């Protein structure tokens, strides 16, 4: 039974993770190919917010959040049948991260895990989630490097999980998720080391959430 529940969780989480939020919102909400019109860089994001406003940004982030919440909640429910809802949520986060970074339907060329893993941290534990969020915001506002903020927040998620969470399998799954995040940001790490990473210039919006 447990193996079956884990398999269903893995398939659902990977599927939802591999769905492109950009393509989904382009077809269902904006009815325009926003991927081509608004590339995920500072200029593209600025144009997106100018054309669609805060409501447009909220719709995009709402779809991204819903896409992440469904497998996280479902994983907890399914593994809750065998009294392991915490493992189910952590496993869903890991499989969803795999789908985001290595989506088979897009030839394993994925997008950013920033919101999905951020929400997943809260499902691991409220303390884990808040610590992850605080570190992300602190590093971002101090450096304007989204990639560095994401990596620092991921490390904090691992550290707090190891200190606060008792279930070994949850700890392993969080560490595996962190590995996926670091693989996702491998090019950004190289750019940071070489001093070539681009800073995101904060404007009157929170559109930095788009940034890779």
Tab-separated table of C-alpha atoms in Angstrom:
chain	number	residue	atom	x	y	z
A	1	UNK	CA	0.000	0.000	0.000
A	2	UNK	CA	2.760	2.483	0.936
A	3	UNK	CA	4.627	1.846	-2.315
A	4	UNK	CA	1.448	2.451	-4.299
A	5	UNK	CA	0.694	5.689	-2.467
A	6	UNK	CA	4.253	6.918	-3.001
A	7	UNK	CA	4.011	6.081	-6.713
A	8	UNK	CA	0.781	8.042	-7.111
A	9	UNK	CA	2.265	10.968	-5.193
A	10	UNK	CA	5.394	10.912	-7.350
A	11	UNK	CA	3.462	10.879	-10.615
A	12	UNK	CA	1.073	13.659	-9.597
A	13	UNK	CA	3.810	15.866	-8.102
A	14	UNK	CA	6.145	15.421	-11.069
A	15	UNK	CA	3.305	16.122	-13.507
A	16	UNK	CA	2.227	19.312	-11.774
A	17	UNK	CA	5.829	20.415	-11.420
A	18	UNK	CA	6.514	19.892	-15.112
A	19	UNK	CA	3.586	22.057	-16.224
A	20	UNK	CA	4.843	25.422	-17.452
A	21	UNK	CA	3.089	28.208	-15.555
A	22	UNK	CA	4.049	30.620	-18.333
A	23	UNK	CA	2.384	28.468	-20.989
A	24	UNK	CA	-0.608	27.745	-18.757
A	25	UNK	CA	-1.330	31.380	-17.949
A	26	UNK	CA	-0.638	32.385	-21.561
A	27	UNK	CA	-3.391	30.087	-22.811
A	28	UNK	CA	-5.942	30.276	-20.005
A	29	UNK	CA	-5.648	33.808	-18.617
A	30	UNK	CA	-3.725	36.281	-20.783
A	31	UNK	CA	-4.479	34.740	-24.211
A	32	UNK	CA	-1.089	35.926	-25.397
A	33	UNK	CA	2.271	34.218	-25.671
A	34	UNK	CA	3.834	35.956	-22.681
A	35	UNK	CA	6.902	33.737	-22.875
A	36	UNK	CA	7.918	35.384	-26.161
A	37	UNK	CA	6.674	38.873	-25.309
A	38	UNK	CA	8.106	39.065	-21.794
A	39	UNK	CA	11.373	37.152	-21.334
A	40	UNK	CA	12.372	36.365	-17.770
A	41	UNK	CA	14.796	39.227	-17.359
A	42	UNK	CA	14.472	42.643	-15.749
A	43	UNK	CA	13.229	44.415	-18.862
A	44	UNK	CA	10.720	41.696	-19.731
A	45	UNK	CA	9.329	41.607	-16.213
A	46	UNK	CA	9.009	45.380	-16.130
A	47	UNK	CA	7.048	45.346	-19.395
A	48	UNK	CA	4.837	42.535	-18.108
A	49	UNK	CA	3.883	44.449	-14.954
A	50	UNK	CA	3.339	47.639	-16.986
A	51	UNK	CA	0.931	45.859	-19.352
A	52	UNK	CA	-0.905	43.618	-16.902
A	53	UNK	CA	-0.456	45.449	-13.595
A	54	UNK	CA	-0.515	44.023	-10.096
A	55	UNK	CA	-3.641	41.991	-10.879
A	56	UNK	CA	-1.886	40.292	-13.759
A	57	UNK	CA	1.090	39.501	-11.560
A	58	UNK	CA	-1.241	38.161	-8.859
A	59	UNK	CA	-2.916	35.869	-11.391
A	60	UNK	CA	0.421	34.511	-12.540
A	61	UNK	CA	1.642	33.894	-8.993
A	62	UNK	CA	-1.753	32.451	-8.056
A	63	UNK	CA	-1.503	29.833	-10.796
A	64	UNK	CA	2.070	29.037	-9.755
A	65	UNK	CA	1.021	28.682	-6.107
A	66	UNK	CA	-2.002	26.504	-6.931
A	67	UNK	CA	0.153	24.295	-9.107
A	68	UNK	CA	2.465	23.735	-6.132
A	69	UNK	CA	-0.176	23.411	-3.420
A	70	UNK	CA	-2.163	20.647	-5.101
A	71	UNK	CA	0.577	17.979	-5.011
A	72	UNK	CA	1.769	19.090	-1.558
A	73	UNK	CA	-1.713	18.705	-0.096
A	74	UNK	CA	-2.405	15.499	-2.008
A	75	UNK	CA	0.881	13.952	-0.887
A	76	UNK	CA	-0.023	14.614	2.726
A	77	UNK	CA	-3.501	13.143	2.290
A	78	UNK	CA	-2.361	10.005	0.476
A	79	UNK	CA	0.484	9.120	2.833
A	80	UNK	CA	-1.749	10.111	5.727
A	81	UNK	CA	-3.632	6.888	4.978
A	82	UNK	CA	-0.606	5.019	6.362
A	83	UNK	CA	0.118	7.664	9.031
A	84	UNK	CA	3.029	9.247	7.186
A	85	UNK	CA	1.555	12.513	5.951
A	86	UNK	CA	4.801	14.370	6.744
A	87	UNK	CA	6.758	12.044	4.463
A	88	UNK	CA	4.075	12.416	1.789
A	89	UNK	CA	4.416	16.205	1.758
A	90	UNK	CA	8.215	16.081	1.692
A	91	UNK	CA	8.178	13.458	-1.069
A	92	UNK	CA	5.733	15.564	-3.098
A	93	UNK	CA	8.022	18.595	-2.756
A	94	UNK	CA	11.014	16.575	-3.986
A	95	UNK	CA	9.158	15.060	-6.970
A	96	UNK	CA	7.658	18.427	-7.844
A	97	UNK	CA	11.128	20.006	-7.823
A	98	UNK	CA	12.297	17.275	-10.194
A	99	UNK	CA	9.385	18.051	-12.509
A	100	UNK	CA	10.096	21.774	-12.460
A	101	UNK	CA	13.816	21.441	-13.165
A	102	UNK	CA	13.676	18.384	-15.453
A	103	UNK	CA	10.259	18.376	-17.202
A	104	UNK	CA	10.140	15.507	-19.665
A	105	UNK	CA	7.510	17.265	-21.805
A	106	UNK	CA	9.904	20.170	-22.381
A	107	UNK	CA	12.968	18.015	-23.045
A	108	UNK	CA	14.175	18.436	-19.461
A	109	UNK	CA	14.532	22.221	-19.822
A	110	UNK	CA	12.770	23.561	-16.761
A	111	UNK	CA	12.060	26.750	-14.871
A	112	UNK	CA	12.576	28.039	-11.339
A	113	UNK	CA	11.679	26.157	-8.144
A	114	UNK	CA	11.577	29.313	-6.039
A	115	UNK	CA	7.873	29.421	-5.161
A	116	UNK	CA	7.236	25.670	-5.093
A	117	UNK	CA	10.097	24.911	-2.717
A	118	UNK	CA	9.253	27.987	-0.647
A	119	UNK	CA	5.711	26.745	-0.131
A	120	UNK	CA	7.002	23.226	0.411
A	121	UNK	CA	9.163	24.470	3.283
A	122	UNK	CA	6.020	25.591	5.129
A	123	UNK	CA	4.523	22.130	4.606
A	124	UNK	CA	7.604	20.589	6.201
A	125	UNK	CA	7.064	22.792	9.241
A	126	UNK	CA	6.035	26.363	9.988
A	127	UNK	CA	9.423	27.076	11.565
A	128	UNK	CA	11.187	25.730	8.494
A	129	UNK	CA	9.032	27.855	6.214
A	130	UNK	CA	9.458	31.110	8.116
A	131	UNK	CA	13.220	30.661	8.445
A	132	UNK	CA	13.473	29.955	4.719
A	133	UNK	CA	11.406	33.030	3.842
A	134	UNK	CA	13.311	35.358	6.180
A	135	UNK	CA	16.699	34.291	4.826
A	136	UNK	CA	15.551	34.644	1.234
A	137	UNK	CA	14.263	38.172	1.771
A	138	UNK	CA	17.271	39.215	3.853
A	139	UNK	CA	19.834	38.007	1.323
A	140	UNK	CA	17.879	39.378	-1.616
A	141	UNK	CA	17.494	42.890	-0.186
A	142	UNK	CA	21.124	42.895	0.953
A	143	UNK	CA	22.608	41.775	-2.381
A	144	UNK	CA	19.870	41.995	-5.073
A	145	UNK	CA	20.985	38.537	-6.247
A	146	UNK	CA	17.912	36.324	-6.526
A	147	UNK	CA	20.030	33.244	-7.204
A	148	UNK	CA	22.136	33.824	-4.080
A	149	UNK	CA	19.020	34.434	-2.003
A	150	UNK	CA	17.490	31.207	-3.269
A	151	UNK	CA	20.597	29.186	-2.467
A	152	UNK	CA	20.967	30.710	0.996
A	153	UNK	CA	17.291	30.074	1.752
A	154	UNK	CA	17.638	26.475	0.587
A	155	UNK	CA	20.587	25.938	2.912
A	156	UNK	CA	18.583	27.433	5.776
A	157	UNK	CA	15.672	25.115	4.957
A	158	UNK	CA	18.030	22.142	5.255
A	159	UNK	CA	19.601	23.392	8.488
A	160	UNK	CA	16.311	24.091	10.259
A	161	UNK	CA	14.849	20.802	9.028
A	162	UNK	CA	17.801	18.887	10.460
A	163	UNK	CA	17.387	20.687	13.789
A	164	UNK	CA	13.583	20.698	14.117
A	165	UNK	CA	12.231	17.686	12.239
A	166	UNK	CA	12.512	14.245	13.828
A	167	UNK	CA	11.499	12.012	10.904
A	168	UNK	CA	14.656	10.771	9.125
A	169	UNK	CA	12.959	10.263	5.754
A	170	UNK	CA	11.716	13.857	5.759
A	171	UNK	CA	15.269	15.062	6.386
A	172	UNK	CA	16.605	12.962	3.506
A	173	UNK	CA	13.907	14.228	1.140
A	174	UNK	CA	14.583	17.855	2.051
A	175	UNK	CA	18.301	17.332	1.408
A	176	UNK	CA	17.518	15.725	-1.962
A	177	UNK	CA	15.260	18.651	-2.827
A	178	UNK	CA	18.082	21.032	-1.945
A	179	UNK	CA	20.379	19.071	-4.259
A	180	UNK	CA	17.895	19.578	-7.101
A	181	UNK	CA	17.781	23.319	-6.362
A	182	UNK	CA	21.568	23.553	-6.451
A	183	UNK	CA	21.691	21.620	-9.725
A	184	UNK	CA	19.083	24.009	-11.108
A	185	UNK	CA	21.263	26.974	-10.122
A	186	UNK	CA	24.628	25.500	-11.138
A	187	UNK	CA	25.163	28.139	-13.829
A	188	UNK	CA	24.178	30.902	-11.426
A	189	UNK	CA	26.721	29.612	-8.902
A	190	UNK	CA	29.452	29.850	-11.527
A	191	UNK	CA	28.364	33.390	-12.425
A	192	UNK	CA	28.350	34.385	-8.754
A	193	UNK	CA	31.874	33.044	-8.275
A	194	UNK	CA	33.079	34.909	-11.367
A	195	UNK	CA	31.219	38.080	-10.373
A	196	UNK	CA	29.100	37.989	-13.532
A	197	UNK	CA	25.683	37.336	-12.006
A	198	UNK	CA	23.141	40.060	-12.777
A	199	UNK	CA	21.488	41.887	-9.922
A	200	UNK	CA	17.765	42.398	-9.956
A	201	UNK	CA	16.960	46.062	-9.557
A	202	UNK	CA	13.981	46.372	-7.256
A	203	UNK	CA	11.106	48.468	-8.522
A	204	UNK	CA	7.606	49.180	-7.277
A	205	UNK	CA	6.498	45.578	-7.515
A	206	UNK	CA	7.424	42.099	-6.348
A	207	UNK	CA	8.058	40.786	-9.840
A	208	UNK	CA	11.519	39.579	-8.854
A	209	UNK	CA	9.668	36.288	-8.135
A	210	UNK	CA	9.804	35.685	-11.906
A	211	UNK	CA	13.556	35.916	-12.020
A	212	UNK	CA	15.796	32.915	-12.462
